[in-house]
Amino acid sequence: MTLWWAVLGAGIGCYLLKIAGLSVPARILGNPLVARIADLIPVALLSALVTVQVLAAPEGRALVLDARVLALGVAVLLLLARAPFLVVVFGSAAAAALVRLL
Amino acid sequence: MVRDSLGVAVATGTYGLSFGAVGVASGLSLAQTCALSLVMFTGASQFALAGVLGSGGTALAGALTALLLGTRNALYGLRMAPLLGYRGWRRYAAAHVLIDESTAMGATRPTRELARTGFVTTGATIFVLWNLSTLLGALAGGRLGDPRDLGLDAAVGAAFLALLWPRLTTPALRATAALAAVVAAGAVTVTPAGVPVLVAAGVAVLVGALSR
């Protein structure tokens, strides 16, 4: 049930952010400091999400090096080769699955 | 131009397959995974919610991360509002498909009519394909067995990296990404799951406030 609240609450919140952008006078959100921070937030969050996904131990509160790091390396190579999103994601998954199989 | 929009939409629609698979692997039900694509409809936020839950974070931490990532859509709205010039119900409808791709395909057009065509064609096509592909991905992901054996836990990191990659365009952005990664890694050892990502948002605020 808590999960449904999170799904719907965050979903509606994201819609409100969109409609706010289309409706609020430009001078409020157009503040240069706000604009600069808003530009940096996705980069900081995505970078943190990569780190946590790849390094955090499944049991929590520790860092661990396992098949996921190797899978991320494969993702980097695929991105450098300009592979499409789907190839990067599933190529990386296949690498992790293969390492765990061996 | 409509063909360009459709091309972008088809490419984005395929991300939906990965989101569907990742969503059910992270512990969301099929209905919850599909509800995210219908209601939230902004890829990075959806992946973030699933990612935080999948790595053991609370529902609240997941929702907050998704909302923080959604703030960029407000800025897209700011840029698109004068171009689109929508009023009344059209503005509420347009807001739902205000995402990275529709903004990119609408913002570069010279006239209001072309901006509307680019924005609406891209947004509406992606909405349909994104939801269909989410359902397909979730159905497939649910039938495949243990997500770890399939490497799906590693796929989430790859998905975030693929979303991050095209954004690393300036030294300031790359430095922010590096600092956020270090801060998040440090926070993993001292805070509950889900919190490290929120702590890293502080890096963005700090770098933004200190740089001019």
Tab-separated table of C-alpha atoms in Angstrom:
chain	number	residue	atom	x	y	z
A	1	MET	CA	0.000	0.000	0.000
A	2	THR	CA	2.854	2.378	0.864
A	3	LEU	CA	4.254	1.597	-2.568
A	4	TRP	CA	1.036	2.723	-4.247
A	5	TRP	CA	1.192	6.017	-2.320
A	6	ALA	CA	4.759	6.536	-3.530
A	7	VAL	CA	3.878	5.631	-7.134
A	8	LEU	CA	0.807	7.871	-7.330
A	9	GLY	CA	2.112	10.670	-5.095
A	10	ALA	CA	5.391	11.033	-6.959
A	11	GLY	CA	3.561	10.596	-10.283
A	12	ILE	CA	1.111	13.402	-9.562
A	13	GLY	CA	3.941	15.508	-8.106
A	14	CYS	CA	5.899	15.137	-11.339
A	15	TYR	CA	2.826	16.278	-13.305
A	16	LEU	CA	2.441	19.317	-11.024
A	17	LEU	CA	6.083	20.234	-11.713
A	18	LYS	CA	5.380	20.100	-15.453
A	19	ILE	CA	2.224	22.213	-15.249
A	20	ALA	CA	3.994	24.677	-12.928
A	21	GLY	CA	6.689	25.197	-15.557
A	22	LEU	CA	4.090	25.939	-18.207
A	23	SER	CA	2.040	28.236	-15.934
A	24	VAL	CA	4.303	30.079	-13.497
A	25	PRO	CA	5.582	33.520	-14.588
A	26	ALA	CA	9.068	33.219	-16.060
A	27	ARG	CA	10.694	35.564	-13.514
A	28	ILE	CA	10.203	33.134	-10.600
A	29	LEU	CA	11.735	30.015	-12.139
A	30	GLY	CA	13.922	32.135	-14.407
A	31	ASN	CA	16.137	33.194	-11.501
A	32	PRO	CA	19.713	32.391	-12.648
A	33	LEU	CA	20.630	30.615	-9.384
A	34	VAL	CA	17.531	28.403	-9.574
A	35	ALA	CA	18.190	27.701	-13.256
A	36	ARG	CA	21.827	26.760	-12.570
A	37	ILE	CA	20.959	24.411	-9.722
A	38	ALA	CA	18.103	22.835	-11.702
A	39	ASP	CA	20.569	22.187	-14.515
A	40	LEU	CA	22.966	20.392	-12.143
A	41	ILE	CA	20.397	18.346	-10.191
A	42	PRO	CA	19.737	15.654	-12.836
A	43	VAL	CA	23.486	15.149	-13.326
A	44	ALA	CA	24.184	14.853	-9.577
A	45	LEU	CA	21.240	12.505	-8.996
A	46	LEU	CA	21.928	10.257	-11.989
A	47	SER	CA	25.606	10.021	-11.068
A	48	ALA	CA	24.692	9.120	-7.477
A	49	LEU	CA	22.168	6.555	-8.724
A	50	VAL	CA	24.830	4.891	-10.899
A	51	THR	CA	27.209	4.757	-7.920
A	52	VAL	CA	24.665	3.326	-5.502
A	53	GLN	CA	23.317	0.794	-8.009
A	54	VAL	CA	26.777	-0.509	-8.812
A	55	LEU	CA	28.688	-0.249	-5.528
A	56	ALA	CA	26.218	-0.533	-2.636
A	57	ALA	CA	26.145	-3.992	-1.052
A	58	PRO	CA	22.711	-5.633	-1.383
A	59	GLU	CA	22.636	-6.018	2.413
A	60	GLY	CA	23.158	-2.247	2.782
A	61	ARG	CA	25.591	0.217	4.451
A	62	ALA	CA	28.726	-1.094	2.728
A	63	LEU	CA	30.450	-0.838	-0.631
A	64	VAL	CA	31.243	-3.973	-2.570
A	65	LEU	CA	32.955	-4.787	-5.880
A	66	ASP	CA	31.179	-7.545	-7.798
A	67	ALA	CA	29.801	-8.454	-11.229
A	68	ARG	CA	27.951	-5.129	-11.373
A	69	VAL	CA	31.209	-3.153	-11.704
A	70	LEU	CA	32.241	-5.271	-14.667
A	71	ALA	CA	28.771	-4.817	-16.160
A	72	LEU	CA	29.139	-1.038	-15.801
A	73	GLY	CA	32.491	-1.249	-17.610
A	74	VAL	CA	30.713	-3.015	-20.470
A	75	ALA	CA	28.095	-0.232	-20.454
A	76	VAL	CA	30.855	2.397	-20.736
A	77	LEU	CA	32.374	0.587	-23.724
A	78	LEU	CA	28.963	0.311	-25.387
A	79	LEU	CA	28.279	4.021	-24.788
A	80	LEU	CA	31.684	4.927	-26.247
A	81	ALA	CA	30.735	2.827	-29.289
A	82	ARG	CA	27.495	4.877	-29.484
A	83	ALA	CA	25.300	1.819	-29.006
A	84	PRO	CA	21.558	2.475	-28.580
A	85	PHE	CA	20.048	2.649	-25.064
A	86	LEU	CA	18.497	-0.810	-25.218
A	87	VAL	CA	21.799	-2.420	-26.281
A	88	VAL	CA	23.660	-0.650	-23.446
A	89	VAL	CA	21.155	-1.795	-20.807
A	90	PHE	CA	20.722	-5.386	-21.892
A	91	GLY	CA	24.376	-5.775	-22.970
A	92	SER	CA	25.365	-4.776	-19.460
A	93	ALA	CA	22.792	-7.160	-17.933
A	94	ALA	CA	24.106	-10.008	-20.099
A	95	ALA	CA	27.678	-9.288	-18.941
A	96	ALA	CA	26.632	-9.496	-15.275
A	97	ALA	CA	24.613	-12.668	-15.869
A	98	LEU	CA	27.564	-14.270	-17.683
A	99	VAL	CA	30.067	-13.421	-14.935
A	100	ARG	CA	27.749	-14.890	-12.285
A	101	LEU	CA	27.313	-18.046	-14.363
A	102	LEU	CA	31.072	-18.636	-14.624
B	1	MET	CA	9.778	16.949	-39.271
B	2	VAL	CA	6.974	14.549	-38.301
B	3	ARG	CA	9.270	11.733	-39.414
B	4	ASP	CA	12.037	13.044	-37.114
B	5	SER	CA	9.575	13.115	-34.225
B	6	LEU	CA	8.439	9.570	-34.956
B	7	GLY	CA	12.066	8.399	-35.118
B	8	VAL	CA	12.794	9.856	-31.698
B	9	ALA	CA	9.571	8.350	-30.372
B	10	VAL	CA	10.352	4.838	-31.595
B	11	ALA	CA	13.857	5.002	-30.090
B	12	THR	CA	12.436	6.235	-26.766
B	13	GLY	CA	9.644	3.683	-26.821
B	14	THR	CA	12.250	0.962	-26.653
B	15	TYR	CA	13.552	2.408	-23.337
B	16	GLY	CA	10.130	1.456	-22.054
B	17	LEU	CA	10.983	-2.223	-22.470
B	18	SER	CA	13.930	-1.826	-20.119
B	19	PHE	CA	11.872	0.227	-17.674
B	20	GLY	CA	9.143	-2.424	-17.589
B	21	ALA	CA	11.665	-5.188	-16.925
B	22	VAL	CA	13.537	-3.147	-14.303
B	23	GLY	CA	10.292	-2.035	-12.633
B	24	VAL	CA	9.053	-5.526	-11.835
B	25	ALA	CA	12.588	-6.649	-10.932
B	26	SER	CA	12.772	-3.864	-8.320
B	27	GLY	CA	9.712	-5.125	-6.455
B	28	LEU	CA	6.968	-3.012	-8.034
B	29	SER	CA	3.916	-4.943	-9.204
B	30	LEU	CA	2.972	-5.053	-12.881
B	31	ALA	CA	0.149	-2.559	-12.205
B	32	GLN	CA	2.455	-0.190	-10.293
B	33	THR	CA	5.085	-0.327	-13.039
B	34	CYS	CA	2.450	0.514	-15.664
B	35	ALA	CA	0.874	3.200	-13.454
B	36	LEU	CA	4.254	4.952	-13.279
B	37	SER	CA	4.473	5.124	-17.063
B	38	LEU	CA	0.882	6.379	-17.316
B	39	VAL	CA	0.865	8.927	-14.483
B	40	MET	CA	4.481	9.982	-13.907
B	41	PHE	CA	5.559	9.676	-17.559
B	42	THR	CA	9.112	10.959	-17.241
B	43	GLY	CA	11.705	8.249	-17.771
B	44	ALA	CA	14.562	9.214	-15.472
B	45	SER	CA	12.211	9.751	-12.488
B	46	GLN	CA	10.569	6.379	-13.095
B	47	PHE	CA	13.925	4.595	-13.286
B	48	ALA	CA	14.980	6.437	-10.113
B	49	LEU	CA	11.937	5.319	-8.120
B	50	ALA	CA	12.443	1.721	-9.255
B	51	GLY	CA	16.195	1.918	-8.649
B	52	VAL	CA	15.895	3.238	-5.089
B	53	LEU	CA	13.265	0.605	-4.212
B	54	GLY	CA	15.307	-2.147	-5.865
B	55	SER	CA	18.363	-1.285	-3.799
B	56	GLY	CA	16.384	-1.452	-0.570
B	57	GLY	CA	15.425	2.203	-0.142
B	58	THR	CA	12.128	3.290	1.365
B	59	ALA	CA	9.137	4.294	-0.748
B	60	LEU	CA	9.535	7.862	0.548
B	61	ALA	CA	13.200	8.110	-0.521
B	62	GLY	CA	12.240	6.726	-3.933
B	63	ALA	CA	9.421	9.227	-4.348
B	64	LEU	CA	11.615	12.172	-3.300
B	65	THR	CA	14.364	11.171	-5.734
B	66	ALA	CA	11.809	10.886	-8.536
B	67	LEU	CA	10.409	14.337	-7.706
B	68	LEU	CA	13.854	15.949	-7.610
B	69	LEU	CA	14.648	14.504	-11.032
B	70	GLY	CA	11.274	15.792	-12.233
B	71	THR	CA	12.185	19.402	-11.428
B	72	ARG	CA	13.944	19.745	-14.781
B	73	ASN	CA	10.589	19.356	-16.546
B	74	ALA	CA	9.458	22.590	-14.856
B	75	LEU	CA	12.348	24.364	-16.577
B	76	TYR	CA	11.403	22.804	-19.899
B	77	GLY	CA	7.919	24.208	-19.316
B	78	LEU	CA	9.375	27.633	-18.779
B	79	ARG	CA	11.158	27.417	-22.109
B	80	MET	CA	8.193	25.938	-23.991
B	81	ALA	CA	5.358	28.101	-22.581
B	82	PRO	CA	5.911	31.177	-24.816
B	83	LEU	CA	6.656	28.980	-27.846
B	84	LEU	CA	3.531	26.833	-27.518
B	85	GLY	CA	1.222	29.578	-26.262
B	86	TYR	CA	-1.359	27.082	-24.992
B	87	ARG	CA	-4.278	28.196	-22.783
B	88	GLY	CA	-6.937	26.325	-20.810
B	89	TRP	CA	-7.295	22.546	-21.176
B	90	ARG	CA	-4.660	22.391	-23.924
B	91	ARG	CA	-2.049	23.567	-21.453
B	92	TYR	CA	-3.019	20.843	-18.951
B	93	ALA	CA	-2.872	18.208	-21.702
B	94	ALA	CA	0.435	19.517	-23.065
B	95	ALA	CA	1.958	19.451	-19.564
B	96	HIS	CA	1.581	15.685	-19.356
B	97	VAL	CA	3.831	15.117	-22.388
B	98	LEU	CA	6.349	17.813	-21.364
B	99	ILE	CA	9.517	15.682	-21.266
B	100	ASP	CA	13.129	15.742	-22.535
B	101	GLU	CA	12.321	14.553	-26.047
B	102	SER	CA	9.193	16.613	-26.782
B	103	THR	CA	11.021	19.741	-25.573
B	104	ALA	CA	14.034	18.959	-27.751
B	105	MET	CA	11.830	18.415	-30.806
B	106	GLY	CA	9.680	21.512	-30.179
B	107	ALA	CA	12.120	24.108	-28.849
B	108	THR	CA	14.188	24.482	-32.023
B	109	ARG	CA	11.300	25.362	-34.379
B	110	PRO	CA	11.050	28.846	-35.886
B	111	THR	CA	7.245	29.298	-35.710
B	112	ARG	CA	4.549	28.535	-33.123
B	113	GLU	CA	2.783	26.162	-35.504
B	114	LEU	CA	5.929	24.107	-36.147
B	115	ALA	CA	6.853	24.131	-32.443
B	116	ARG	CA	3.392	22.774	-31.594
B	117	THR	CA	3.617	20.087	-34.299
B	118	GLY	CA	7.078	18.944	-33.161
B	119	PHE	CA	6.124	18.983	-29.476
B	120	VAL	CA	2.741	17.289	-29.778
B	121	THR	CA	3.755	14.646	-32.353
B	122	THR	CA	6.802	13.633	-30.326
B	123	GLY	CA	5.055	13.774	-26.954
B	124	ALA	CA	1.928	11.869	-27.979
B	125	THR	CA	3.783	9.159	-29.939
B	126	ILE	CA	6.238	8.585	-27.098
B	127	PHE	CA	3.367	8.416	-24.597
B	128	VAL	CA	1.683	5.594	-26.532
B	129	LEU	CA	4.884	3.649	-27.286
B	130	TRP	CA	6.318	4.178	-23.777
B	131	ASN	CA	3.217	2.719	-22.114
B	132	LEU	CA	2.909	-0.219	-24.511
B	133	SER	CA	6.596	-1.077	-24.201
B	134	THR	CA	6.469	-0.733	-20.380
B	135	LEU	CA	3.665	-3.308	-20.305
B	136	LEU	CA	5.606	-5.653	-22.618
B	137	GLY	CA	8.824	-5.254	-20.636
B	138	ALA	CA	7.024	-5.815	-17.323
B	139	LEU	CA	5.246	-8.911	-18.621
B	140	ALA	CA	8.513	-10.325	-19.961
B	141	GLY	CA	10.501	-9.343	-16.843
B	142	GLY	CA	7.940	-10.990	-14.565
B	143	ARG	CA	8.247	-14.319	-16.378
B	144	LEU	CA	12.007	-14.528	-16.572
B	145	GLY	CA	12.803	-15.670	-13.041
B	146	ASP	CA	15.358	-14.279	-10.576
B	147	PRO	CA	16.380	-10.750	-11.689
B	148	ARG	CA	19.895	-11.271	-10.318
B	149	ASP	CA	20.535	-14.360	-12.462
B	150	LEU	CA	19.589	-12.275	-15.497
B	151	GLY	CA	21.862	-9.412	-14.475
B	152	LEU	CA	18.889	-7.047	-14.268
B	153	ASP	CA	20.254	-5.445	-11.084
B	154	ALA	CA	23.350	-4.442	-13.060
B	155	ALA	CA	21.165	-3.218	-15.925
B	156	VAL	CA	19.730	-0.475	-13.691
B	157	GLY	CA	23.182	1.073	-13.210
B	158	ALA	CA	23.755	0.892	-16.960
B	159	ALA	CA	20.401	2.587	-17.595
B	160	PHE	CA	21.299	5.485	-15.271
B	161	LEU	CA	24.707	5.803	-16.908
B	162	ALA	CA	23.102	5.906	-20.365
B	163	LEU	CA	20.758	8.670	-19.163
B	164	LEU	CA	23.661	10.566	-17.586
B	165	TRP	CA	26.117	10.216	-20.499
B	166	PRO	CA	24.663	12.794	-22.950
B	167	ARG	CA	24.319	15.358	-20.121
B	168	LEU	CA	28.042	15.502	-19.334
B	169	THR	CA	28.643	18.314	-21.802
B	170	THR	CA	30.657	20.853	-19.763
B	171	PRO	CA	33.533	20.601	-17.246
B	172	ALA	CA	31.209	21.913	-14.496
B	173	LEU	CA	28.674	19.170	-15.189
B	174	ARG	CA	31.383	16.476	-15.265
B	175	ALA	CA	32.842	17.776	-11.985
B	176	THR	CA	29.362	17.757	-10.415
B	177	ALA	CA	28.846	14.166	-11.557
B	178	ALA	CA	32.203	13.057	-10.122
B	179	LEU	CA	31.626	14.835	-6.804
B	180	ALA	CA	28.093	13.451	-6.525
B	181	ALA	CA	29.409	9.921	-7.104
B	182	VAL	CA	32.022	10.288	-4.343
B	183	VAL	CA	29.515	11.812	-1.898
B	184	ALA	CA	26.961	9.091	-2.641
B	185	ALA	CA	29.549	6.323	-2.188
B	186	GLY	CA	30.556	7.821	1.148
B	187	ALA	CA	26.945	8.197	2.250
B	188	VAL	CA	26.184	4.541	1.441
B	189	THR	CA	28.273	3.462	4.426
B	190	VAL	CA	26.560	5.735	6.960
B	191	THR	CA	22.941	6.287	5.863
B	192	PRO	CA	19.996	3.966	5.104
B	193	ALA	CA	19.450	2.894	1.479
B	194	GLY	CA	17.887	5.587	-0.693
B	195	VAL	CA	19.301	8.474	1.323
B	196	PRO	CA	22.748	8.642	-0.411
B	197	VAL	CA	21.101	9.739	-3.654
B	198	LEU	CA	19.230	12.540	-1.878
B	199	VAL	CA	22.431	13.640	-0.145
B	200	ALA	CA	24.078	13.874	-3.572
B	201	ALA	CA	21.395	16.353	-4.660
B	202	GLY	CA	23.019	18.663	-2.134
B	203	VAL	CA	26.134	18.611	-4.319
B	204	ALA	CA	24.116	20.178	-7.139
B	205	VAL	CA	22.843	22.912	-4.828
B	206	LEU	CA	26.333	23.578	-3.493
B	207	VAL	CA	28.070	23.662	-6.887
B	208	GLY	CA	25.257	25.799	-8.315
B	209	ALA	CA	25.422	28.286	-5.437
B	210	LEU	CA	29.221	28.555	-5.430
B	211	SER	CA	29.805	28.814	-9.191
B	212	ARG	CA	29.007	31.893	-11.182
